[in-house]
Coordinates of C-alpha atoms in Angstrom, one line a residue:
M3 CA 1.1 17.3 -29.4
R4 CA 4.4 17.2 -27.5
F5 CA 4.7 15.9 -23.9
I6 CA 7.1 15.6 -21.0
D7 CA 6.7 12.6 -18.6
L8 CA 7.6 13.2 -15.0
F9 CA 8.3 10.3 -12.6
S10 CA 8.1 8.2 -15.8
G11 CA 9.1 4.9 -14.3
C12 CA 9.6 2.2 -16.9
G13 CA 7.5 4.0 -19.4
G14 CA 3.9 2.8 -19.3
L15 CA 2.4 6.3 -19.7
S16 CA 4.8 7.3 -22.2
L17 CA 4.3 4.2 -24.3
G18 CA 0.5 4.9 -24.3
L19 CA 0.9 8.4 -25.4
L20 CA 3.4 7.6 -28.2
N21 CA 0.8 5.0 -29.5
A22 CA -1.8 7.8 -29.4
G23 CA 0.4 9.8 -31.8
F24 CA 2.0 12.2 -29.3
T25 CA 5.6 13.3 -29.5
G26 CA 7.7 12.6 -26.5
L27 CA 10.3 15.3 -25.6
Y28 CA 11.7 14.1 -22.2
A29 CA 11.1 11.5 -19.5
I30 CA 12.3 12.3 -16.0
E31 CA 12.9 9.3 -13.8
K32 CA 15.3 9.0 -10.9
N33 CA 15.9 5.3 -10.8
P34 CA 18.4 4.0 -13.3
D35 CA 16.8 0.6 -13.7
A36 CA 13.4 2.0 -14.5
F37 CA 14.8 4.6 -16.8
N38 CA 16.8 2.1 -18.7
S39 CA 13.7 0.1 -19.3
L40 CA 12.1 3.2 -20.8
K41 CA 15.2 4.2 -22.8
S42 CA 15.7 0.7 -24.3
N43 CA 12.2 0.4 -25.5
L44 CA 11.0 4.0 -26.3
V45 CA 14.0 6.2 -27.3
T46 CA 15.4 4.2 -30.3
P47 CA 13.2 3.5 -33.3
S48 CA 12.3 -0.2 -33.7
Q49 CA 10.1 -2.4 -35.8
S50 CA 7.8 -2.6 -32.8
L51 CA 7.6 1.1 -32.1
T52 CA 8.1 3.6 -34.9
N53 CA 7.0 6.7 -32.9
C54 CA 9.7 7.1 -30.3
F55 CA 10.9 10.0 -28.2
K56 CA 12.5 13.0 -30.0
W57 CA 15.0 13.6 -27.1
D58 CA 17.2 16.7 -27.5
T59 CA 20.3 15.6 -25.6
S60 CA 22.0 19.0 -26.0
E61 CA 20.0 20.3 -23.1
I62 CA 19.0 17.3 -21.0
P63 CA 21.2 14.2 -21.2
L64 CA 19.6 10.9 -22.1
K65 CA 19.9 9.3 -18.6
N66 CA 18.0 9.1 -15.4
H67 CA 17.4 12.4 -13.6
D68 CA 16.4 13.4 -10.1
I69 CA 13.6 16.0 -10.4
H70 CA 15.1 18.2 -7.6
Q71 CA 18.4 18.4 -9.5
L72 CA 16.6 19.0 -12.8
L73 CA 14.7 22.0 -11.4
E74 CA 17.9 23.4 -10.0
D75 CA 20.2 22.8 -13.0
K76 CA 17.6 23.3 -15.9
C77 CA 15.3 25.9 -14.5
N78 CA 16.1 28.4 -17.2
F79 CA 15.7 25.9 -20.0
L80 CA 12.4 24.7 -18.6
E81 CA 11.2 28.3 -18.4
N82 CA 12.3 28.9 -21.9
L83 CA 10.2 26.0 -23.1
G84 CA 7.2 27.7 -21.4
H85 CA 8.0 31.0 -23.1
K86 CA 8.2 29.3 -26.5
Q87 CA 5.1 27.1 -25.8
V88 CA 7.0 24.0 -26.8
V89 CA 5.2 21.6 -24.5
D90 CA 1.5 20.8 -25.0
L91 CA 1.2 18.3 -22.2
V92 CA 2.9 17.4 -18.9
V93 CA 2.0 14.0 -17.5
G94 CA 3.1 11.8 -14.7
G95 CA 2.3 9.8 -11.6
P96 CA 4.4 11.2 -8.6
P97 CA 5.3 8.5 -6.0
C98 CA 2.2 7.6 -4.0
Q99 CA 3.5 5.7 -0.9
G100 CA 2.7 8.6 1.4
F101 CA -0.9 8.7 0.1
S102 CA -1.7 5.0 -0.3
T103 CA -4.2 3.4 2.1
A104 CA -2.1 0.3 1.9
G105 CA 0.8 2.1 3.6
R106 CA 1.3 4.2 6.7
R107 CA 0.0 7.4 5.0
D108 CA 2.8 9.5 6.5
P109 CA 2.3 13.2 5.7
D110 CA 6.0 13.8 6.3
D111 CA 7.0 11.1 3.8
P112 CA 9.4 13.0 1.4
R113 CA 8.0 11.0 -1.5
S114 CA 4.6 12.7 -0.9
Q115 CA 6.2 16.1 -1.5
L116 CA 7.3 15.1 -5.0
V117 CA 3.9 15.9 -6.4
Y118 CA 4.8 19.6 -5.8
D119 CA 7.9 19.2 -7.8
Y120 CA 5.6 18.1 -10.6
L121 CA 3.6 21.3 -10.1
K122 CA 6.8 23.4 -10.2
V123 CA 7.7 21.9 -13.7
V124 CA 4.1 22.7 -14.9
N125 CA 4.5 26.3 -13.8
L126 CA 7.8 26.6 -15.7
V127 CA 6.8 24.9 -19.0
Q128 CA 3.2 26.1 -19.1
P129 CA 1.7 23.2 -21.0
K130 CA -1.9 23.5 -22.3
F131 CA -2.9 20.3 -20.6
I132 CA -1.7 18.1 -17.7
I133 CA -2.5 14.6 -16.7
M134 CA -1.8 13.3 -13.2
E135 CA -2.4 9.7 -12.1
N136 CA -2.2 8.5 -8.5
V137 CA -3.8 6.2 -6.0
K138 CA -7.3 6.8 -4.7
G139 CA -5.9 7.6 -1.3
I140 CA -4.7 10.9 -2.4
T141 CA -8.4 12.1 -2.1
Y142 CA -8.5 11.2 1.6
K143 CA -7.4 13.4 4.4
I144 CA -4.1 12.4 6.1
K145 CA -4.8 14.6 9.1
S146 CA -8.4 15.3 10.3
D147 CA -7.8 19.0 10.5
S148 CA -6.3 19.5 7.0
P149 CA -7.7 19.1 3.4
S150 CA -6.8 16.1 1.3
P151 CA -3.7 16.2 -0.8
A152 CA -5.9 16.1 -3.9
H153 CA -7.7 19.3 -2.7
E154 CA -4.4 21.1 -2.1
I155 CA -3.2 20.1 -5.6
K156 CA -6.4 21.5 -7.1
L157 CA -5.9 24.8 -5.3
K158 CA -2.4 25.1 -6.5
L159 CA -3.4 24.3 -10.0
I160 CA -6.0 27.0 -10.0
E161 CA -3.3 29.4 -8.6
L162 CA -1.1 28.4 -11.6
G163 CA -3.9 29.1 -14.1
Y164 CA -5.4 25.7 -14.7
L165 CA -9.0 24.3 -14.3
P166 CA -8.6 20.9 -12.5
I167 CA -10.9 18.1 -13.6
T168 CA -10.7 15.1 -11.1
F169 CA -12.3 11.7 -10.9
I170 CA -11.7 8.2 -9.9
E171 CA -11.2 5.7 -12.8
D172 CA -11.0 2.0 -13.2
A173 CA -8.3 0.9 -15.7
S174 CA -10.4 -2.0 -16.8
I175 CA -12.7 0.3 -18.8
W176 CA -9.9 0.7 -21.3
G177 CA -9.5 -3.1 -21.8
V178 CA -6.8 -3.6 -19.1
P179 CA -7.4 -7.0 -17.5
Q180 CA -7.1 -5.4 -14.1
Q181 CA -9.4 -3.6 -11.7
R182 CA -7.0 -0.8 -11.0
I183 CA -8.7 2.1 -9.3
R184 CA -6.9 5.3 -9.7
F185 CA -7.2 9.1 -9.2
I186 CA -7.0 11.0 -12.4
L187 CA -6.5 14.7 -12.7
I188 CA -6.8 16.5 -16.1
G189 CA -5.7 20.1 -15.9
I190 CA -6.8 22.5 -18.6
R191 CA -5.0 25.9 -19.0
F192 CA -7.5 28.8 -18.6
D193 CA -6.8 30.2 -22.1
Q194 CA -7.7 26.8 -23.7
I195 CA -11.2 27.4 -22.5
K196 CA -11.2 31.0 -23.5
S197 CA -13.3 31.9 -20.5
Q198 CA -12.8 34.5 -17.8
L199 CA -11.7 32.0 -15.2
S200 CA -8.7 34.0 -14.3
N201 CA -11.1 36.8 -13.1
L202 CA -12.9 34.4 -10.8
H203 CA -12.2 33.7 -7.1
T204 CA -10.7 30.3 -6.3
N205 CA -13.9 29.0 -4.7
E206 CA -15.8 29.9 -7.8
I207 CA -13.4 28.0 -10.0
L208 CA -13.5 25.0 -7.5
E209 CA -17.3 25.0 -8.0
I210 CA -16.9 24.9 -11.8
S211 CA -14.4 22.1 -11.3
N212 CA -16.8 20.1 -9.2
Q213 CA -19.6 20.7 -11.6
F214 CA -17.6 19.7 -14.7
S215 CA -15.7 16.7 -13.3
P216 CA -18.5 14.2 -13.3
I217 CA -19.6 15.4 -16.9
I218 CA -16.0 14.9 -18.2
K219 CA -15.8 11.5 -16.5
S220 CA -19.0 10.4 -18.2
K221 CA -17.8 11.6 -21.6
L222 CA -14.5 9.8 -21.0
E223 CA -16.3 6.5 -20.2
E224 CA -18.3 6.9 -23.4
F225 CA -15.0 7.4 -25.3
A226 CA -13.5 4.3 -23.5
C227 CA -16.2 2.2 -25.0
K228 CA -15.4 3.5 -28.5
F229 CA -11.7 2.9 -27.8
K230 CA -12.1 -0.7 -27.0
K231 CA -14.2 -1.3 -30.1
L232 CA -11.4 0.4 -32.1
K233 CA -8.9 -2.0 -30.6
G234 CA -11.2 -5.0 -31.1
L235 CA -11.5 -5.7 -27.4
P236 CA -14.4 -7.0 -25.5
E237 CA -16.1 -5.0 -22.8
I238 CA -14.1 -6.7 -20.1
V239 CA -10.8 -8.6 -20.6
N240 CA -10.3 -11.2 -17.9
V241 CA -7.2 -12.8 -16.5
G242 CA -7.5 -16.1 -18.4
E243 CA -7.6 -14.2 -21.8
A244 CA -4.5 -12.3 -20.7
I245 CA -2.1 -15.0 -19.5
H246 CA -3.6 -18.4 -20.5
D247 CA -0.7 -19.1 -23.1
L248 CA 2.0 -18.6 -20.4
K249 CA 0.9 -21.6 -18.2
T250 CA 3.5 -24.2 -17.1
Q251 CA 1.0 -27.1 -16.9
C252 CA -1.8 -28.3 -19.1
N253 CA -5.2 -29.2 -17.8
S254 CA -4.1 -32.7 -16.9
K255 CA -1.4 -31.1 -14.6
Q256 CA 1.4 -32.4 -16.9
T257 CA 4.2 -29.9 -16.9
Y258 CA 5.1 -28.3 -20.3
P259 CA 8.8 -28.4 -21.3
Q260 CA 10.9 -25.9 -19.6
I261 CA 14.4 -24.5 -20.1
N262 CA 16.9 -22.7 -17.9
A263 CA 15.9 -19.1 -17.4
T264 CA 17.5 -17.0 -20.1
D265 CA 17.9 -13.8 -18.0
I266 CA 20.2 -15.2 -15.3
N267 CA 23.4 -17.3 -15.3
S268 CA 22.1 -20.0 -13.0
K269 CA 20.8 -23.6 -13.4
L270 CA 18.5 -23.1 -10.4
F271 CA 15.8 -21.1 -12.3
F272 CA 13.6 -22.1 -15.2
Q273 CA 11.1 -20.8 -17.6
I274 CA 8.6 -22.2 -20.1
A275 CA 10.2 -23.1 -23.4
S276 CA 7.3 -22.0 -25.6
R277 CA 3.8 -20.5 -25.5
N278 CA 1.3 -23.2 -24.8
N279 CA -2.4 -23.9 -25.3
I280 CA -2.7 -20.7 -27.4
I281 CA -6.2 -19.3 -27.8
N282 CA -5.7 -16.4 -30.2
N283 CA -8.1 -13.9 -28.5
P284 CA -8.3 -10.1 -29.3
Y285 CA -6.2 -9.1 -26.3
I286 CA -3.3 -11.4 -27.1
R287 CA -3.5 -10.3 -30.7
L288 CA -3.2 -6.7 -29.6
L289 CA -0.2 -7.2 -27.3
R290 CA 1.6 -9.4 -29.9
K291 CA 0.9 -7.2 -32.9
G292 CA 3.8 -7.3 -35.3
L293 CA 5.5 -10.3 -33.5
E294 CA 6.0 -13.8 -35.0
E295 CA 3.7 -16.6 -33.8
D296 CA 6.6 -18.4 -32.1
Y297 CA 8.1 -15.2 -30.5
L298 CA 8.7 -15.9 -26.7
P299 CA 8.8 -12.7 -24.6
S300 CA 11.3 -12.0 -21.9
G301 CA 10.4 -12.0 -18.2
L302 CA 9.2 -15.6 -17.9
R303 CA 11.6 -16.8 -15.2
L304 CA 9.6 -18.9 -12.7
A305 CA 9.9 -18.5 -9.0
N306 CA 12.0 -21.2 -7.3
H307 CA 9.4 -22.0 -4.6
N308 CA 10.5 -24.4 -1.9
E309 CA 8.5 -27.6 -1.1
N310 CA 6.8 -26.0 1.9
T311 CA 5.6 -23.0 -0.1
L312 CA 4.3 -25.2 -2.9
K313 CA 2.2 -27.2 -0.4
K314 CA 0.7 -24.0 1.0
F315 CA -0.1 -22.6 -2.4
S316 CA -1.6 -25.9 -3.5
K317 CA -3.8 -25.9 -0.4
I318 CA -4.9 -22.4 -0.9
L319 CA -6.0 -23.2 -4.6
Q320 CA -7.9 -26.2 -3.3
D321 CA -9.6 -24.4 -0.4
V322 CA -10.6 -21.3 -2.4
D323 CA -13.0 -23.4 -4.5
C324 CA -14.0 -25.8 -1.6
P325 CA -17.7 -25.0 -0.5
E326 CA -16.9 -26.0 3.1
Q327 CA -13.8 -23.9 3.4
K328 CA -15.4 -20.9 1.5
F329 CA -18.3 -20.9 3.9
K330 CA -16.2 -21.4 7.0
Y331 CA -13.7 -18.6 6.3
N332 CA -15.6 -16.5 3.7
L333 CA -12.9 -17.3 1.1
R334 CA -13.1 -15.6 -2.3
R335 CA -10.9 -15.2 -5.2
R336 CA -9.5 -11.7 -5.9
T337 CA -9.8 -10.6 -2.3
T338 CA -7.3 -10.8 0.6
L339 CA -7.3 -14.2 2.2
P340 CA -8.8 -13.8 5.7
K341 CA -6.5 -13.7 8.7
P342 CA -8.2 -16.7 10.5
Y343 CA -7.8 -18.8 7.5
L344 CA -4.1 -18.0 7.0
E345 CA -3.3 -18.5 10.7
N346 CA -5.4 -21.7 11.2
E347 CA -5.0 -23.4 7.9
I348 CA -1.8 -22.1 6.2
Y349 CA 0.1 -21.3 9.4
T350 CA 1.3 -17.8 8.3
K351 CA 0.5 -14.3 9.3
K352 CA 0.9 -12.9 5.8
L353 CA -2.3 -11.1 5.0
I354 CA -2.0 -9.9 1.4
T355 CA -2.1 -13.0 -0.8
K356 CA -5.0 -13.0 -3.3
V357 CA -5.9 -15.8 -5.7
L358 CA -6.7 -14.8 -9.3
D359 CA -9.9 -15.6 -11.0
K360 CA -9.4 -16.5 -14.6
N361 CA -12.9 -15.3 -15.5
L362 CA -12.5 -11.8 -14.2
P363 CA -10.0 -8.9 -14.3
A364 CA -7.3 -9.1 -11.7
S365 CA -7.3 -7.0 -8.6
T366 CA -4.7 -4.2 -8.5
V367 CA -1.3 -5.3 -9.6
T368 CA 1.2 -4.2 -7.0
T369 CA 5.0 -4.2 -6.7
V370 CA 5.0 -7.3 -4.5
P371 CA 4.9 -10.6 -6.6
E372 CA 3.7 -12.6 -3.5
D373 CA 0.5 -10.5 -3.6
M374 CA -1.0 -12.7 -6.3
L375 CA -1.4 -16.4 -6.7
H376 CA -1.9 -17.9 -10.1
Y377 CA -5.5 -19.0 -10.8
D378 CA -4.8 -22.7 -11.1
E379 CA -1.0 -23.2 -10.6
A380 CA 0.7 -23.3 -7.2
R381 CA 3.0 -20.3 -7.9
I382 CA 3.2 -16.5 -8.1
L383 CA 3.2 -14.8 -11.5
T384 CA 6.1 -14.1 -13.6
V385 CA 7.2 -10.6 -14.6
R386 CA 5.7 -11.1 -18.0
E387 CA 2.4 -12.2 -16.6
F388 CA 2.4 -9.0 -14.4
A389 CA 3.1 -7.1 -17.6
R390 CA 0.2 -8.7 -19.5
L391 CA -2.1 -7.8 -16.7
Q392 CA -0.8 -4.1 -17.0
S393 CA -1.3 -4.2 -20.9
F394 CA 2.4 -4.0 -21.8
P395 CA 3.1 -5.5 -25.3
D396 CA 5.1 -8.6 -25.4
W397 CA 8.1 -6.9 -27.1
Y398 CA 8.6 -4.6 -24.1
N399 CA 11.6 -5.6 -22.1
F400 CA 12.3 -4.6 -18.6
Q401 CA 15.9 -3.9 -17.4
G402 CA 17.4 -4.4 -13.9
P403 CA 17.2 -7.2 -11.3
Y404 CA 14.1 -9.5 -11.0
T405 CA 13.6 -8.8 -7.3
T406 CA 15.7 -7.3 -4.5
G407 CA 15.7 -7.1 -0.8
G408 CA 17.4 -5.5 2.2
E409 CA 19.7 -2.5 1.6
R410 CA 19.6 -3.0 -2.2
R411 CA 15.9 -2.2 -2.2
K412 CA 16.8 1.4 -1.4
H413 CA 18.8 1.8 -4.6
S414 CA 17.4 -0.6 -7.3
C415 CA 14.1 -0.9 -8.9
P416 CA 13.4 -4.5 -9.7
K417 CA 11.3 -5.5 -12.7
Y418 CA 8.3 -6.5 -10.6
T419 CA 8.4 -3.0 -9.0
Q420 CA 8.7 -1.3 -12.4
V421 CA 5.7 -3.1 -13.7
G422 CA 3.6 -2.7 -10.6
N423 CA 4.2 1.0 -10.4
A424 CA 3.5 1.7 -14.1
V425 CA 0.5 3.3 -15.6
P426 CA -1.2 0.7 -17.9
P427 CA -0.2 1.7 -21.5
L428 CA -3.8 0.9 -22.8
M429 CA -5.2 3.3 -20.2
A430 CA -2.6 6.0 -21.1
E431 CA -3.3 5.7 -24.8
G432 CA -7.0 6.1 -24.3
L433 CA -6.6 9.1 -22.0
G434 CA -4.2 10.7 -24.6
L435 CA -6.6 10.1 -27.5
F436 CA -9.4 11.6 -25.4
I437 CA -7.4 14.8 -24.8
K438 CA -6.1 15.0 -28.3
N439 CA -9.4 14.3 -30.2
E440 CA -12.3 14.9 -27.8
L441 CA -11.7 17.3 -25.0
S442 CA -11.6 20.6 -26.9
H443 CA -14.9 19.7 -28.7
I444 CA -16.5 18.9 -25.3
I445 CA -15.4 22.2 -23.8
K446 CA -16.8 24.0 -26.8
K447 CA -20.0 22.1 -27.3
I448 CA -21.2 21.4 -23.8
F449 CA -19.6 23.8 -21.3
F450 CA -18.9 27.0 -23.3
P451 CA -21.2 27.0 -26.3
N452 CA -20.8 30.8 -26.8
V453 CA -17.1 30.8 -27.2
T454 CA -14.6 29.0 -29.4
A455 CA -12.2 26.5 -27.7
L456 CA -8.7 26.4 -29.2

């Protein structure tokens, strides 16, 4: 099956689909940093990835593209792809800042309108299936007198000839060591069902969608269990299993050897010199498949915390396990530290820091490194540790700056942001295999037993 990835970011969704045996045609991403990460890892064949993109540069140059400009310049080409039925699947996660409950939920945020550009491409290339991933907030009303964005998208898809199947999914069911709650939409073109859906009214199709969505979700979760067994993964992968070998200190708090960071020409930043205290668990084996035992991945630069920050982080790590402090402030790992605790004990108004629990999956990885504190070291995570929690393999390298601020933030997409915005590759691979190997059988056997699904 051939796919196009829209708003592809650094390539998490594409990587998963390529691993599932799909053929990548194009990946559309506006930001050059994020696109260069995808390009350097997924377009050129390598020992780590033999199934890479089959990009036809004669029509769409191999570079970052703004989807508005693409629709304007390549409308005829995209429409021709639809006429020839070249594309089987369109996927993507349109920017979600306007929908996220963590933000201002601004209905006029121009990034919220990009989801409709996604639908314009779908209308032109007419894929058999679509996958859209977004934040759970897309299912909530932004204005009390208007439907949720998710409902509007479903209506538009029905108008375009697709049955929308929607549900909320936790990425951890695919073996991702992270409780990442996301809205998933699977669109099925009417003729793939061979029913008379096109003759029904929109409300009737919506009713079918609402009836089928929980059934498809249940079947998907059953498949996720099989997927994890196929990968040799346990039912739940925790933080400790994902990043234990990238610690800077041993249990006696002695510091492991460090070297100057290899990704920056500065003697002020350091990284660990080798993987330490290695426990060869199934998750690590999966992410390091094909790599030498002593292979040290990129993205290990440690934050250069000042003394005051180190003292604050050390106190948080001590307090979060202290019975008295836990009772006094209701402190818990994996949840936002309470405002009274931060103001009275840490003397800060920052409200988003969470402490990881090594025995559980992480909470949602975001684009802000300060959102997560290591489970037993007084520091934030490295880019590679973020990538491990997102299920990126160790050979995957991220391009661009580590972090940015101020005016540069408007134009660059630092590595932390790329990783935090990505669809976890393991989840993407599982979704791809479900559509490729299971969905048509489910349509035929359960929902339309009297017709033959394609």
